[in-house]
CSV table of C-alpha atoms in Angstrom, one decimal:
chain,number,residue,atom,x,y,z
A,1,MET,CA,9.3,12.6,7.5
A,2,SER,CA,11.8,14.3,5.2
A,3,ASP,CA,14.4,11.5,5.7
A,4,ASP,CA,11.9,8.8,4.9
A,5,PRO,CA,13.1,6.9,1.8
A,6,THR,CA,9.6,5.8,0.8
A,7,ARG,CA,8.2,9.4,1.0
A,8,HIS,CA,11.2,10.8,-0.8
A,9,ALA,CA,11.1,8.2,-3.5
A,10,LEU,CA,7.4,8.7,-4.1
A,11,GLY,CA,7.8,12.4,-4.8
A,12,ALA,CA,4.4,12.4,-6.4
A,13,ALA,CA,1.3,14.5,-5.9
A,14,HIS,CA,-0.8,11.4,-5.2
A,15,ALA,CA,1.4,10.5,-2.2
A,16,ASP,CA,0.9,14.0,-0.8
A,17,LEU,CA,-2.8,13.8,-1.4
A,18,MET,CA,-3.1,10.4,0.4
A,19,GLY,CA,-0.8,11.6,3.2
A,20,VAL,CA,1.6,8.7,2.8
A,21,ALA,CA,4.1,8.2,5.6
A,22,PHE,CA,6.5,5.2,6.1
A,23,GLU,CA,6.3,3.4,9.4
A,24,SER,CA,8.2,0.2,9.1
A,25,PHE,CA,9.3,-2.8,7.0
A,26,ASP,CA,9.7,-6.3,8.3
A,27,ALA,CA,12.1,-8.0,5.9
A,28,GLU,CA,11.5,-11.5,7.2
A,29,ARG,CA,7.7,-11.2,6.6
A,30,GLU,CA,8.2,-8.9,3.5
A,31,GLU,CA,5.6,-6.7,5.1
A,32,ILE,CA,5.5,-2.9,5.0
A,33,THR,CA,3.4,-0.6,7.3
A,34,LEU,CA,2.4,2.8,5.9
A,35,ARG,CA,0.3,5.5,7.5
A,36,PHE,CA,-2.2,7.5,5.4
A,37,ARG,CA,-4.5,10.4,6.0
A,38,ALA,CA,-7.8,10.3,4.0
A,39,PRO,CA,-8.6,13.9,3.3
A,40,ASP,CA,-12.2,15.3,3.5
A,41,SER,CA,-12.1,15.7,-0.3
A,42,PHE,CA,-12.2,11.9,-0.6
A,43,ILE,CA,-15.6,11.7,1.1
A,44,THR,CA,-18.7,10.9,-0.9
A,45,PRO,CA,-22.2,12.1,0.0
A,46,ARG,CA,-22.7,8.8,1.8
A,47,GLY,CA,-20.0,10.0,4.3
A,48,SER,CA,-17.2,7.7,3.6
A,49,VAL,CA,-14.1,7.5,1.3
A,50,GLN,CA,-15.0,6.7,-2.4
A,51,GLY,CA,-14.2,3.0,-3.1
A,52,GLY,CA,-11.8,3.7,-5.9
A,53,LEU,CA,-9.8,5.9,-3.6
A,54,VAL,CA,-9.8,3.1,-1.0
A,55,ALA,CA,-8.3,0.9,-3.7
A,56,GLY,CA,-5.6,3.5,-4.1
A,57,PHE,CA,-4.5,3.2,-0.5
A,58,LEU,CA,-4.3,-0.6,-0.9
A,59,ASP,CA,-2.5,-0.4,-4.2
A,60,GLU,CA,0.1,1.9,-2.6
A,61,VAL,CA,0.8,-0.4,0.3
A,62,MET,CA,1.0,-3.5,-1.8
A,63,GLY,CA,3.3,-1.9,-4.3
A,64,TRP,CA,5.7,-0.6,-1.6
A,65,ALA,CA,5.8,-4.0,0.0
A,66,HIS,CA,7.4,-5.4,-3.2
A,67,VAL,CA,9.6,-2.4,-3.7
A,68,TRP,CA,11.1,-2.8,-0.2
A,69,ALA,CA,11.3,-6.6,-0.5
A,70,THR,CA,13.5,-6.2,-3.6
A,71,ASP,CA,15.7,-3.5,-2.0
A,72,HIS,CA,14.1,-0.8,-4.1
A,73,VAL,CA,15.2,-2.5,-7.4
A,74,GLU,CA,11.7,-3.7,-8.6
A,75,ALA,CA,8.2,-2.3,-8.7
A,76,PRO,CA,5.1,-4.3,-9.4
A,77,LEU,CA,3.0,-3.8,-12.5
A,78,ASN,CA,-0.5,-4.8,-11.6
A,79,LEU,CA,-2.4,-7.3,-13.8
A,80,GLU,CA,-5.3,-7.6,-11.4
A,81,ILE,CA,-6.4,-6.1,-8.1
A,82,SER,CA,-9.3,-7.5,-6.0
A,83,MET,CA,-10.7,-5.5,-3.1
A,84,THR,CA,-13.2,-6.2,-0.4
A,85,LEU,CA,-14.7,-3.3,1.6
A,86,LEU,CA,-15.5,-4.6,5.1
A,87,ARG,CA,-16.5,-1.3,6.8
A,88,PRO,CA,-16.8,2.4,5.7
A,89,VAL,CA,-13.5,4.2,5.5
A,90,MET,CA,-13.8,7.6,7.0
A,91,ALA,CA,-11.7,10.8,6.7
A,92,GLY,CA,-8.7,10.9,8.9
A,93,PRO,CA,-5.8,8.6,9.9
A,94,LEU,CA,-5.4,5.1,8.4
A,95,LEU,CA,-2.9,2.4,8.7
A,96,GLY,CA,-2.0,0.1,5.8
A,97,LYS,CA,-0.1,-3.2,5.8
A,98,GLY,CA,1.1,-4.7,2.6
A,99,ARG,CA,3.0,-7.9,2.1
A,100,VAL,CA,4.5,-10.1,-0.6
A,101,ILE,CA,2.7,-13.5,-0.5
A,102,ARG,CA,4.8,-15.1,-3.3
A,103,ARG,CA,7.4,-13.8,-5.6
A,104,GLY,CA,8.4,-15.5,-8.8
A,105,ARG,CA,10.5,-14.4,-11.7
A,106,ARG,CA,7.4,-13.6,-13.9
A,107,VAL,CA,4.5,-13.2,-11.4
A,108,ILE,CA,4.2,-11.9,-7.9
A,109,PHE,CA,1.2,-12.1,-5.5
A,110,LEU,CA,0.6,-9.3,-3.0
A,111,GLU,CA,-1.9,-8.6,-0.2
A,112,GLY,CA,-2.9,-5.4,1.5
A,113,GLU,CA,-5.1,-4.4,4.5
A,114,LEU,CA,-6.4,-1.1,5.6
A,115,PHE,CA,-7.2,-0.3,9.3
A,116,ASP,CA,-8.7,2.7,11.1
A,117,SER,CA,-7.0,4.4,14.1
A,118,GLU,CA,-8.7,1.9,16.5
A,119,GLY,CA,-7.3,-1.1,14.6
A,120,ASN,CA,-10.5,-2.2,12.9
A,121,LEU,CA,-10.0,-3.9,9.5
A,122,LEU,CA,-11.7,-1.7,6.9
A,123,ALA,CA,-10.7,-3.2,3.6
A,124,ARG,CA,-8.4,-5.9,2.2
A,125,SER,CA,-7.0,-6.6,-1.2
A,126,THR,CA,-4.9,-8.9,-3.3
A,127,SER,CA,-2.9,-8.3,-6.4
A,128,THR,CA,-1.4,-10.3,-9.2
A,129,ALA,CA,1.5,-8.4,-10.7
A,130,ILE,CA,4.5,-8.6,-12.9
A,131,PRO,CA,7.9,-7.7,-11.4
A,132,THR,CA,9.5,-4.8,-13.4
A,133,PRO,CA,12.5,-2.6,-12.9
A,134,ARG,CA,11.6,0.3,-10.6
A,135,PRO,CA,11.0,3.6,-12.5
A,136,GLY,CA,13.4,6.2,-11.3
A,137,GLY,CA,16.1,3.8,-10.0
A,138,GLU,CA,17.3,3.8,-6.5
A,139,GLY,CA,15.4,4.8,-3.4
């Protein structure tokens, strides 16, 4: 979407590569939903998306959850990310949900989940991060 503030604010090649599209943000739950498209170029000889690239989808959705929860003022700087792969992630459409679990002045805790088009949970992640001023300013 050209009028999507998340897409516009990303303005980066990695976002285009992952096919990032904003779907919704629930302010009460501090949860964002993004759509992705895993391109064929992400597929390994095993037939699924390479694990580090799966982590990229999860990192993206967790980060944007915090950005939206702070009205686009802050962005998380990851200290640690943990990921569990539950099923193979295939090329094609994906749905990511990211949420702020706890936000303090010095540390924030984030969580992300990645689903296929049938709603199957493929991967989940957590992140411990530092809240920082968002690069590039307003969204």
